mmCIF file of C-alpha atoms and ligand atoms in Angstrom:
data_model
loop_
_atom_site.group_PDB
_atom_site.id
_atom_site.type_symbol
_atom_site.label_atom_id
_atom_site.label_comp_id
_atom_site.label_asym_id
_atom_site.label_seq_id
_atom_site.Cartn_x
_atom_site.Cartn_y
_atom_site.Cartn_z
ATOM 1 C CA MET M 79 -24.960 3.258 36.495
ATOM 2 C CA SER M 80 -24.093 7.009 37.872
ATOM 3 C CA PHE M 81 -21.582 9.418 37.427
ATOM 4 C CA PHE M 82 -21.988 10.587 41.037
ATOM 5 C CA GLY M 83 -18.314 11.772 42.428
ATOM 6 C CA LEU M 84 -16.326 11.504 38.956
ATOM 7 C CA GLY M 85 -12.572 11.358 39.875
ATOM 8 C CA THR M 86 -9.984 13.478 37.881
ATOM 9 C CA ARG M 87 -8.913 10.049 35.802
ATOM 10 C CA ASP M 88 -12.188 9.855 34.132
ATOM 11 C CA ILE M 89 -11.732 9.344 30.300
ATOM 12 C CA ALA M 90 -13.916 9.485 26.678
ATOM 13 C CA ILE M 91 -13.058 7.155 24.450
ATOM 14 C CA ASP M 92 -14.382 7.488 20.613
ATOM 15 C CA LEU M 93 -13.563 4.070 19.669
ATOM 16 C CA GLY M 94 -13.724 4.298 15.629
ATOM 17 C CA THR M 95 -13.484 2.056 12.998
ATOM 18 C CA ALA M 96 -10.566 3.730 11.743
ATOM 19 C CA ASN M 97 -9.158 5.846 14.401
ATOM 20 C CA THR M 98 -9.182 5.770 18.377
ATOM 21 C CA LEU M 99 -9.072 9.055 20.561
ATOM 22 C CA VAL M 100 -8.727 9.278 24.192
ATOM 23 C CA PHE M 101 -9.608 12.327 25.924
ATOM 24 C CA VAL M 102 -8.909 12.620 29.443
ATOM 25 C CA ARG M 103 -10.602 14.993 31.759
ATOM 26 C CA GLY M 104 -8.863 18.190 32.385
ATOM 27 C CA ARG M 105 -6.397 17.362 29.830
ATOM 28 C CA GLY M 106 -7.784 16.901 26.604
ATOM 29 C CA ILE M 107 -7.124 14.633 23.743
ATOM 30 C CA VAL M 108 -4.105 12.716 24.584
ATOM 31 C CA ILE M 109 -4.016 9.711 22.140
ATOM 32 C CA SER M 110 -5.143 9.751 18.538
ATOM 33 C CA GLU M 111 -4.010 6.620 16.705
ATOM 34 C CA PRO M 112 -5.577 3.918 14.102
ATOM 35 C CA SER M 113 -7.281 1.198 15.746
ATOM 36 C CA VAL M 114 -5.121 -1.416 14.488
ATOM 37 C CA VAL M 115 -3.347 -4.148 16.764
ATOM 38 C CA ALA M 116 -0.310 -6.246 15.188
ATOM 39 C CA ILE M 117 -0.830 -9.794 17.092
ATOM 40 C CA ASP M 118 1.753 -12.609 17.021
ATOM 41 C CA GLU M 119 -0.369 -15.668 15.735
ATOM 42 C CA ARG M 120 1.973 -18.221 17.421
ATOM 43 C CA THR M 121 1.771 -16.666 20.923
ATOM 44 C CA GLY M 122 -1.234 -14.364 20.712
ATOM 45 C CA ASP M 123 0.955 -11.313 22.090
ATOM 46 C CA VAL M 124 -0.092 -8.076 21.076
ATOM 47 C CA HIS M 125 3.144 -6.950 19.020
ATOM 48 C CA ALA M 126 2.071 -3.449 18.038
ATOM 49 C CA VAL M 127 -0.976 -0.973 18.473
ATOM 50 C CA GLY M 128 -1.818 2.074 16.614
ATOM 51 C CA SER M 129 0.112 3.857 14.094
ATOM 52 C CA GLU M 130 2.955 1.381 14.431
ATOM 53 C CA ALA M 131 0.596 -1.717 13.783
ATOM 54 C CA LYS M 132 -0.586 0.306 10.750
ATOM 55 C CA ARG M 133 2.262 0.641 9.118
ATOM 56 C CA MET M 134 2.501 -3.334 9.408
ATOM 57 C CA ILE M 135 -0.798 -3.731 7.367
ATOM 58 C CA GLY M 136 0.416 -5.661 3.954
ATOM 59 C CA ARG M 137 3.806 -5.758 5.085
ATOM 60 C CA THR M 138 3.896 -8.534 7.917
ATOM 61 C CA PRO M 139 5.720 -11.803 7.991
ATOM 62 C CA ALA M 140 3.218 -15.137 8.266
ATOM 63 C CA SER M 141 3.323 -15.183 11.983
ATOM 64 C CA ILE M 142 1.946 -11.708 12.486
ATOM 65 C CA SER M 143 -0.941 -10.401 11.432
ATOM 66 C CA ALA M 144 -2.197 -6.565 11.683
ATOM 67 C CA ILE M 145 -5.915 -6.669 12.447
ATOM 68 C CA ARG M 146 -8.724 -3.911 12.505
ATOM 69 C CA PRO M 147 -10.858 -5.051 15.566
ATOM 70 C CA LEU M 148 -13.732 -2.820 14.526
ATOM 71 C CA ARG M 149 -15.932 -3.083 11.652
ATOM 72 C CA ASP M 150 -18.812 -0.598 10.442
ATOM 73 C CA GLY M 151 -18.296 1.342 13.645
ATOM 74 C CA VAL M 152 -18.949 -1.806 15.846
ATOM 75 C CA ILE M 153 -16.538 -4.496 17.546
ATOM 76 C CA ALA M 154 -16.024 -7.531 15.020
ATOM 77 C CA ASP M 155 -13.083 -9.077 17.409
ATOM 78 C CA PHE M 156 -14.006 -8.551 20.842
ATOM 79 C CA GLU M 157 -10.234 -9.927 22.319
ATOM 80 C CA VAL M 158 -8.412 -7.560 20.237
ATOM 81 C CA THR M 159 -10.488 -4.806 20.885
ATOM 82 C CA GLU M 160 -10.125 -5.398 24.796
ATOM 83 C CA ALA M 161 -6.274 -5.585 24.079
ATOM 84 C CA MET M 162 -6.411 -2.155 22.331
ATOM 85 C CA LEU M 163 -8.359 -0.529 24.823
ATOM 86 C CA ARG M 164 -6.231 -1.701 27.622
ATOM 87 C CA TYR M 165 -3.263 -0.457 25.799
ATOM 88 C CA PHE M 166 -4.568 2.972 24.989
ATOM 89 C CA ILE M 167 -6.089 3.421 28.553
ATOM 90 C CA ARG M 168 -2.506 2.239 30.264
ATOM 91 C CA LYS M 169 -0.970 4.920 27.775
ATOM 92 C CA ALA M 170 -3.585 7.554 28.678
ATOM 93 C CA GLU M 171 -3.201 7.004 32.298
ATOM 94 C CA HIS M 172 0.631 7.035 32.527
ATOM 95 C CA ARG M 173 1.479 5.731 36.007
ATOM 96 C CA ARG M 174 -1.787 5.957 37.616
ATOM 97 C CA ARG M 175 -3.351 2.307 38.943
ATOM 98 C CA ALA M 176 -6.879 3.334 39.710
ATOM 99 C CA ARG M 177 -9.326 1.983 37.315
ATOM 100 C CA PRO M 178 -10.839 4.883 35.535
ATOM 101 C CA ARG M 179 -14.524 5.364 34.600
ATOM 102 C CA LEU M 180 -15.088 5.844 30.818
ATOM 103 C CA VAL M 181 -17.488 7.496 28.661
ATOM 104 C CA MET M 182 -17.408 5.485 25.352
ATOM 105 C CA CYS M 183 -18.960 6.947 21.711
ATOM 106 C CA VAL M 184 -21.295 4.329 19.922
ATOM 107 C CA PRO M 185 -22.891 4.632 16.653
ATOM 108 C CA SER M 186 -26.486 5.642 16.800
ATOM 109 C CA GLY M 187 -27.956 2.701 15.087
ATOM 110 C CA VAL M 188 -26.406 0.028 16.993
ATOM 111 C CA THR M 189 -28.002 -2.999 18.483
ATOM 112 C CA GLU M 190 -28.464 -3.781 22.422
ATOM 113 C CA MET M 191 -25.809 -6.388 21.774
ATOM 114 C CA GLU M 192 -23.438 -4.348 20.139
ATOM 115 C CA LYS M 193 -23.791 -1.674 22.978
ATOM 116 C CA ARG M 194 -23.240 -4.825 25.241
ATOM 117 C CA ALA M 195 -19.789 -5.799 23.837
ATOM 118 C CA VAL M 196 -18.721 -1.910 23.956
ATOM 119 C CA ILE M 197 -19.317 -1.847 27.481
ATOM 120 C CA ASP M 198 -18.038 -5.588 28.108
ATOM 121 C CA ALA M 199 -14.698 -4.635 26.462
ATOM 122 C CA ALA M 200 -14.056 -1.534 28.330
ATOM 123 C CA LEU M 201 -15.026 -3.254 31.928
ATOM 124 C CA ALA M 202 -12.494 -5.696 30.406
ATOM 125 C CA ALA M 203 -9.558 -3.642 29.341
ATOM 126 C CA GLY M 204 -9.996 -2.148 33.049
ATOM 127 C CA ALA M 205 -12.732 0.427 33.336
ATOM 128 C CA ARG M 206 -14.689 0.867 36.667
ATOM 129 C CA GLU M 207 -17.622 2.172 35.200
ATOM 130 C CA VAL M 208 -18.742 2.748 31.802
ATOM 131 C CA GLN M 209 -21.334 5.244 30.371
ATOM 132 C CA LEU M 210 -21.976 5.367 26.403
ATOM 133 C CA ILE M 211 -23.106 8.282 24.440
ATOM 134 C CA GLU M 212 -24.197 8.375 21.022
ATOM 135 C CA GLU M 213 -21.715 9.774 18.182
ATOM 136 C CA PRO M 214 -24.010 12.201 16.525
ATOM 137 C CA LEU M 215 -24.493 13.783 19.843
ATOM 138 C CA ALA M 216 -21.117 13.913 20.753
ATOM 139 C CA ALA M 217 -20.057 15.363 17.337
ATOM 140 C CA ALA M 218 -22.555 18.224 17.728
ATOM 141 C CA ILE M 219 -21.438 19.037 21.085
ATOM 142 C CA GLY M 220 -17.708 19.120 19.687
ATOM 143 C CA ALA M 221 -19.151 21.166 16.884
ATOM 144 C CA GLY M 222 -20.149 23.650 19.320
ATOM 145 C CA LEU M 223 -23.759 23.610 18.251
ATOM 146 C CA PRO M 224 -26.269 24.766 20.735
ATOM 147 C CA ILE M 225 -28.181 21.343 21.250
ATOM 148 C CA ALA M 226 -30.101 22.023 24.196
ATOM 149 C CA GLU M 227 -32.298 24.698 22.393
ATOM 150 C CA PRO M 228 -35.650 23.337 20.957
ATOM 151 C CA ARG M 229 -34.293 23.998 17.610
ATOM 152 C CA GLY M 230 -33.200 21.336 14.599
ATOM 153 C CA HIS M 231 -29.669 20.868 13.867
ATOM 154 C CA MET M 232 -28.456 18.343 11.481
ATOM 155 C CA VAL M 233 -25.071 16.459 11.965
ATOM 156 C CA VAL M 234 -23.590 14.279 9.347
ATOM 157 C CA ASP M 235 -20.352 11.918 10.441
ATOM 158 C CA VAL M 236 -18.741 10.115 7.796
ATOM 159 C CA GLY M 237 -16.329 7.727 9.690
ATOM 160 C CA GLY M 238 -14.247 4.928 8.102
ATOM 161 C CA GLY M 239 -16.929 2.402 8.567
ATOM 162 C CA THR M 240 -20.484 4.238 8.786
ATOM 163 C CA THR M 241 -22.056 7.253 7.725
ATOM 164 C CA GLU M 242 -24.293 8.521 10.671
ATOM 165 C CA VAL M 243 -27.216 11.289 9.785
ATOM 166 C CA ALA M 244 -28.942 12.713 12.776
ATOM 167 C CA VAL M 245 -31.324 15.595 13.479
ATOM 168 C CA ILE M 246 -30.933 17.093 17.023
ATOM 169 C CA SER M 247 -32.987 19.274 19.045
ATOM 170 C CA LEU M 248 -33.530 19.786 22.794
ATOM 171 C CA GLY M 249 -30.124 17.679 23.621
ATOM 172 C CA GLY M 250 -31.624 14.387 21.663
ATOM 173 C CA ILE M 251 -31.593 12.586 18.330
ATOM 174 C CA VAL M 252 -35.176 13.226 16.815
ATOM 175 C CA VAL M 253 -34.476 11.318 13.090
ATOM 176 C CA SER M 254 -31.380 9.405 12.270
ATOM 177 C CA GLU M 255 -29.974 7.241 10.025
ATOM 178 C CA SER M 256 -26.877 4.893 9.937
ATOM 179 C CA VAL M 257 -25.450 3.483 6.599
ATOM 180 C CA ARG M 258 -22.544 1.045 6.798
ATOM 181 C CA VAL M 259 -20.875 3.135 3.909
ATOM 182 C CA GLY M 260 -17.794 5.183 4.874
ATOM 183 C CA GLY M 261 -14.045 5.617 3.890
ATOM 184 C CA TYR M 262 -13.238 1.900 4.020
ATOM 185 C CA GLU M 263 -15.983 1.362 1.286
ATOM 186 C CA LEU M 264 -14.580 4.449 -0.731
ATOM 187 C CA ASP M 265 -11.068 2.570 -0.450
ATOM 188 C CA ASP M 266 -12.417 -0.691 -1.652
ATOM 189 C CA ALA M 267 -14.049 1.200 -4.804
ATOM 190 C CA VAL M 268 -10.708 2.640 -5.589
ATOM 191 C CA THR M 269 -9.054 -0.915 -5.529
ATOM 192 C CA ALA M 270 -12.182 -2.470 -7.406
ATOM 193 C CA TRP M 271 -11.617 0.252 -10.177
ATOM 194 C CA MET M 272 -7.893 -0.180 -10.476
ATOM 195 C CA ARG M 273 -8.294 -3.893 -10.965
ATOM 196 C CA ARG M 274 -10.992 -3.585 -13.356
ATOM 197 C CA GLU M 275 -9.716 -0.766 -15.370
ATOM 198 C CA HIS M 276 -6.214 -1.027 -15.143
ATOM 199 C CA GLY M 277 -5.580 -4.756 -14.251
ATOM 200 C CA LEU M 278 -3.541 -3.476 -11.314
ATOM 201 C CA ALA M 279 -3.421 -4.809 -7.898
ATOM 202 C CA ILE M 280 -3.005 -1.968 -5.002
ATOM 203 C CA GLY M 281 -2.723 -2.176 -1.208
ATOM 204 C CA GLN M 282 -5.238 -0.985 1.318
ATOM 205 C CA GLN M 283 -2.852 1.836 2.006
ATOM 206 C CA THR M 284 -2.462 2.681 -1.336
ATOM 207 C CA ALA M 285 -6.373 2.910 -2.023
ATOM 208 C CA GLU M 286 -6.642 5.377 1.029
ATOM 209 C CA ASP M 287 -3.768 7.122 -0.385
ATOM 210 C CA ILE M 288 -5.399 7.701 -3.862
ATOM 211 C CA LYS M 289 -8.666 8.295 -2.125
ATOM 212 C CA VAL M 290 -7.195 11.265 -0.153
ATOM 213 C CA GLU M 291 -4.796 12.875 -2.737
ATOM 214 C CA LEU M 292 -7.256 12.589 -5.985
ATOM 215 C CA GLY M 293 -10.724 11.774 -4.497
ATOM 216 C CA SER M 294 -13.154 14.314 -4.919
ATOM 217 C CA ALA M 295 -17.349 14.313 -4.621
ATOM 218 C CA SER M 296 -17.801 17.134 -7.367
ATOM 219 C CA PRO M 297 -15.700 18.369 -10.247
ATOM 220 C CA MET M 298 -12.172 20.008 -9.162
ATOM 221 C CA VAL M 299 -11.296 23.509 -10.169
ATOM 222 C CA GLU M 300 -8.257 21.734 -11.568
ATOM 223 C CA GLU M 301 -7.957 17.854 -12.126
ATOM 224 C CA LEU M 302 -5.223 16.260 -10.829
ATOM 225 C CA GLU M 303 -2.737 13.475 -12.395
ATOM 226 C CA VAL M 304 -0.844 11.196 -10.218
ATOM 227 C CA GLU M 305 1.171 7.905 -11.106
ATOM 228 C CA ILE M 306 0.246 4.863 -9.003
ATOM 229 C CA ARG M 307 2.436 1.609 -8.784
ATOM 230 C CA GLY M 308 1.116 -1.722 -7.837
ATOM 231 C CA ARG M 309 1.322 -5.375 -9.369
ATOM 232 C CA HIS M 310 0.062 -6.116 -12.908
ATOM 233 C CA LEU M 311 -2.338 -8.810 -12.555
ATOM 234 C CA ALA M 312 -1.457 -10.281 -15.926
ATOM 235 C CA SER M 313 2.222 -10.387 -15.711
ATOM 236 C CA GLY M 314 2.601 -10.432 -11.863
ATOM 237 C CA LEU M 315 5.102 -7.562 -12.238
ATOM 238 C CA PRO M 316 5.349 -4.353 -10.738
ATOM 239 C CA ARG M 317 4.094 -1.550 -12.775
ATOM 240 C CA SER M 318 2.858 2.180 -12.910
ATOM 241 C CA VAL M 319 -0.206 3.684 -14.107
ATOM 242 C CA GLN M 320 -1.545 7.256 -14.554
ATOM 243 C CA ILE M 321 -4.593 7.941 -12.948
ATOM 244 C CA SER M 322 -6.545 11.406 -13.115
ATOM 245 C CA SER M 323 -9.015 12.921 -10.231
ATOM 246 C CA ALA M 324 -11.787 12.688 -12.663
ATOM 247 C CA GLU M 325 -11.500 9.038 -12.938
ATOM 248 C CA ILE M 326 -11.375 8.268 -9.201
ATOM 249 C CA ARG M 327 -14.636 10.658 -8.963
ATOM 250 C CA GLU M 328 -16.198 8.101 -11.460
ATOM 251 C CA ALA M 329 -14.847 5.253 -9.096
ATOM 252 C CA LEU M 330 -16.022 6.726 -6.016
ATOM 253 C CA ALA M 331 -19.375 7.924 -7.536
ATOM 254 C CA ALA M 332 -21.884 4.889 -6.291
ATOM 255 C CA GLU M 333 -20.416 5.181 -2.712
ATOM 256 C CA VAL M 334 -20.621 8.941 -2.414
ATOM 257 C CA ALA M 335 -24.423 8.831 -3.929
ATOM 258 C CA ALA M 336 -25.189 6.402 -1.007
ATOM 259 C CA ILE M 337 -23.814 8.850 1.424
ATOM 260 C CA VAL M 338 -25.869 11.679 -0.051
ATOM 261 C CA ASP M 339 -28.983 9.745 -0.682
ATOM 262 C CA ALA M 340 -28.588 9.153 3.457
ATOM 263 C CA VAL M 341 -28.557 12.599 4.116
ATOM 264 C CA LYS M 342 -31.846 13.404 1.666
ATOM 265 C CA GLU M 343 -33.731 10.548 3.260
ATOM 266 C CA THR M 344 -33.348 11.561 6.675
ATOM 267 C CA LEU M 345 -34.464 15.285 5.530
ATOM 268 C CA GLU M 346 -37.477 13.612 4.312
ATOM 269 C CA ARG M 347 -38.238 11.894 7.507
ATOM 270 C CA THR M 348 -37.838 15.050 9.524
ATOM 271 C CA PRO M 349 -40.623 16.739 10.824
ATOM 272 C CA PRO M 350 -41.585 19.853 9.146
ATOM 273 C CA GLU M 351 -40.595 22.258 12.288
ATOM 274 C CA LEU M 352 -37.241 20.909 12.503
ATOM 275 C CA ALA M 353 -36.800 20.961 8.694
ATOM 276 C CA ALA M 354 -37.670 24.483 8.588
ATOM 277 C CA ASP M 355 -34.930 25.056 11.331
ATOM 278 C CA ILE M 356 -32.574 23.251 9.349
ATOM 279 C CA THR M 357 -32.985 25.294 6.343
ATOM 280 C CA GLN M 358 -31.388 28.145 8.562
ATOM 281 C CA SER M 359 -29.027 26.358 11.040
ATOM 282 C CA GLY M 360 -27.845 24.056 8.291
ATOM 283 C CA ILE M 361 -25.720 20.799 8.042
ATOM 284 C CA VAL M 362 -22.879 20.412 10.175
ATOM 285 C CA LEU M 363 -19.981 17.783 8.499
ATOM 286 C CA ALA M 364 -17.774 15.603 10.893
ATOM 287 C CA GLY M 365 -15.745 12.412 10.672
ATOM 288 C CA GLY M 366 -12.736 12.098 8.076
ATOM 289 C CA GLY M 367 -14.573 11.225 5.039
ATOM 290 C CA VAL M 368 -16.269 14.726 5.048
ATOM 291 C CA LEU M 369 -12.506 16.193 4.112
ATOM 292 C CA MET M 370 -12.815 14.856 0.650
ATOM 293 C CA GLN M 371 -12.622 17.593 -1.754
ATOM 294 C CA GLY M 372 -15.794 18.916 -2.921
ATOM 295 C CA PHE M 373 -17.801 16.987 -0.099
ATOM 296 C CA ALA M 374 -19.471 19.941 1.457
ATOM 297 C CA GLU M 375 -20.001 21.543 -1.642
ATOM 298 C CA ARG M 376 -21.798 18.153 -3.296
ATOM 299 C CA ILE M 377 -24.306 17.915 0.230
ATOM 300 C CA HIS M 378 -24.872 21.618 -0.099
ATOM 301 C CA GLU M 379 -25.827 21.316 -3.858
ATOM 302 C CA GLU M 380 -27.926 18.144 -3.659
ATOM 303 C CA THR M 381 -30.171 19.329 -0.387
ATOM 304 C CA GLY M 382 -29.917 23.319 -0.872
ATOM 305 C CA MET M 383 -29.244 23.489 3.029
ATOM 306 C CA PRO M 384 -26.399 25.844 4.275
ATOM 307 C CA THR M 385 -23.393 23.208 5.011
ATOM 308 C CA THR M 386 -20.442 23.596 7.031
ATOM 309 C CA LEU M 387 -17.525 21.374 8.038
ATOM 310 C CA ALA M 388 -16.927 21.168 11.761
ATOM 311 C CA ASP M 389 -13.685 22.775 13.109
ATOM 312 C CA SER M 390 -11.847 19.792 13.402
ATOM 313 C CA PRO M 391 -13.812 16.770 11.844
ATOM 314 C CA LEU M 392 -11.447 14.236 12.886
ATOM 315 C CA THR M 393 -11.569 15.130 16.435
ATOM 316 C CA CYS M 394 -15.066 16.450 17.151
ATOM 317 C CA VAL M 395 -16.567 13.175 18.483
ATOM 318 C CA ALA M 396 -13.826 12.868 21.087
ATOM 319 C CA ILE M 397 -14.002 16.738 21.988
ATOM 320 C CA GLY M 398 -17.811 16.258 22.295
ATOM 321 C CA SER M 399 -17.697 13.327 24.595
ATOM 322 C CA GLY M 400 -14.724 14.866 26.915
ATOM 323 C CA MET M 401 -17.217 17.962 26.832
ATOM 324 C CA ALA M 402 -19.803 15.706 28.150
ATOM 325 C CA LEU M 403 -17.739 14.360 30.558
ATOM 326 C CA GLU M 404 -16.898 17.559 32.089
ATOM 327 C CA GLU M 405 -20.444 18.416 32.022
ATOM 328 C CA PHE M 406 -21.267 15.164 34.085
ATOM 329 C CA THR M 407 -18.693 16.055 36.806
ATOM 330 C CA ALA M 408 -20.223 19.631 37.181
ATOM 331 C CA MET M 409 -23.714 18.195 37.110
ATOM 332 C CA THR M 410 -22.933 15.415 39.510
ATOM 333 C CA ARG M 411 -21.259 18.217 42.027
ATOM 334 C CA GLY M 412 -24.496 18.904 42.987
ATOM 335 C CA GLY M 413 -25.148 15.834 43.855
ATOM 336 C CA LYS M 414 -27.503 15.109 41.106
ATOM 337 C CA GLN M 415 -26.993 11.823 39.205
ATOM 338 C CA VAL M 416 -27.271 12.338 35.033
ATOM 339 C CA ARG M 417 -27.599 10.312 32.279
ATOM 340 C CA PRO M 418 -25.162 11.504 29.201
ATOM 341 C CA ARG M 419 -28.152 12.268 27.070
ATOM 342 C CA GLU M 420 -29.169 14.991 29.820
ATOM 343 C CA ALA M 421 -25.698 16.004 30.421
ATOM 344 C CA ALA M 422 -25.141 16.435 26.809
ATOM 345 C CA GLY M 423 -28.196 18.621 26.756
ATOM 346 C CA VAL M 424 -26.990 21.285 29.654
ATOM 347 C CA ARG M 425 -24.994 23.710 27.778
HETATM 348 N N1 ATP J 639 -8.459 14.360 3.188
HETATM 349 C C1 ATP J 639 -9.535 13.090 3.364
HETATM 350 N N2 ATP J 639 -10.015 12.717 2.117
HETATM 351 C C2 ATP J 639 -11.083 11.495 2.102
HETATM 352 N N3 ATP J 639 -10.977 10.652 3.215
HETATM 353 C C3 ATP J 639 -10.541 11.194 4.197
HETATM 354 C C4 ATP J 639 -9.404 12.199 4.539
HETATM 355 N N4 ATP J 639 -9.290 12.125 5.823
HETATM 356 C C5 ATP J 639 -9.265 11.002 5.952
HETATM 357 N N5 ATP J 639 -10.158 10.459 5.405
HETATM 358 C C6 ATP J 639 -10.818 9.195 5.904
HETATM 359 O O1 ATP J 639 -11.536 9.444 7.000
HETATM 360 C C7 ATP J 639 -11.676 8.003 7.606
HETATM 361 C C8 ATP J 639 -11.285 8.108 8.792
HETATM 362 O O2 ATP J 639 -12.418 9.041 9.543
HETATM 363 P P1 ATP J 639 -12.354 8.788 11.221
HETATM 364 O O3 ATP J 639 -11.320 9.087 12.078
HETATM 365 O O4 ATP J 639 -13.872 10.117 11.325
HETATM 366 O O5 ATP J 639 -13.350 7.814 11.228
HETATM 367 P P2 ATP J 639 -13.587 6.665 12.590
HETATM 368 O O6 ATP J 639 -14.475 7.385 13.559
HETATM 369 O O7 ATP J 639 -12.725 5.876 13.082
HETATM 370 O O8 ATP J 639 -14.763 5.498 11.935
HETATM 371 P P3 ATP J 639 -16.327 5.710 12.644
HETATM 372 O O9 ATP J 639 -16.818 6.628 12.877
HETATM 373 O O10 ATP J 639 -17.185 4.849 11.374
HETATM 374 O O11 ATP J 639 -16.392 4.059 13.105
HETATM 375 C C9 ATP J 639 -10.827 7.063 6.998
HETATM 376 O O12 ATP J 639 -11.698 6.344 5.982
HETATM 377 C C10 ATP J 639 -9.935 8.105 5.745
HETATM 378 O O13 ATP J 639 -9.340 7.575 4.598
HETATM 379 MG MG1 MG J 640 -16.320 8.346 14.146
#
């Protein structure tokens, strides 16, 4: 598959467990919406996609279900993913009718079958040609790292479904680790804690709100207290309880530790020369999960490496794959065929 003669309608898509971002060549990011689809169970019709569908989670009548078609960074429901992609591609393209060429991001740890599913879903959704790029590479490009150099850089991407840790040098991934712990596991940990410690049932959205507002990976300068509303399990009635940020940090501790361990294990497996580079070039953090309070400090404390947040953690994978798309075009103008990995390395 080649990108020879890419046209202006080419698109890069960061198909994430939590959010899907669409980058159109020459225009930048045009869509950033939750990866959620509301389906009418009786007819199979798509009722809503994106933020509108996300607002319906936990609030739909029996005939409509709000579905997240991706799990752990990969496609869990093929038909719904296809419908979602078709909707986003159409929306990004306005009135254009030609089938676009796509660059799709995939986690670095995925199987051939999982890659094939992404390609097939994109083709079924209307793409003419599909090329894949590994997310850590896209994140590194989007974060502005000089990845083409013979010098090690580490990227940690904490998304909704997965955490990916990668060491990059000479435009390629040298060592990587992908663990299926991300923002959703943290939300689930909050839900389980509220149930166990307070006998309170809360919805998915409330759990995420608590995590974002109160969650932390290291002690806060000023700990917070918030009132949480849910359904009391024993009485079945609505009830509210006071929760502190210190308590939520405890609720999240095991999952946060699993993420930290993945970073440490990857450092341990990194060849010495590259490990030495990382002591200087440091660790760059991407993905929505790294926005948790005290996360960068915790990674720095546990590894001793200089640690920084990417300029825009939620968009850097999409921006990086968009930049790779521009790069493909520049390369192909000279009549040379390139693969994303090579193109990504030309900076
Ligand atoms: N301030 C914050 N604190 C903690 N978590 C946050 C914050 N902001 C966003 N998140 C979490 O980030 C996650 C979404 O991140 P992102 O959009 O990078 O995931 P994704 O790319 O869709 O997932 P994946 O890459 O795993 O497929 C959600 O779980 C969300 O709750
Ligand atoms: Mg992601």
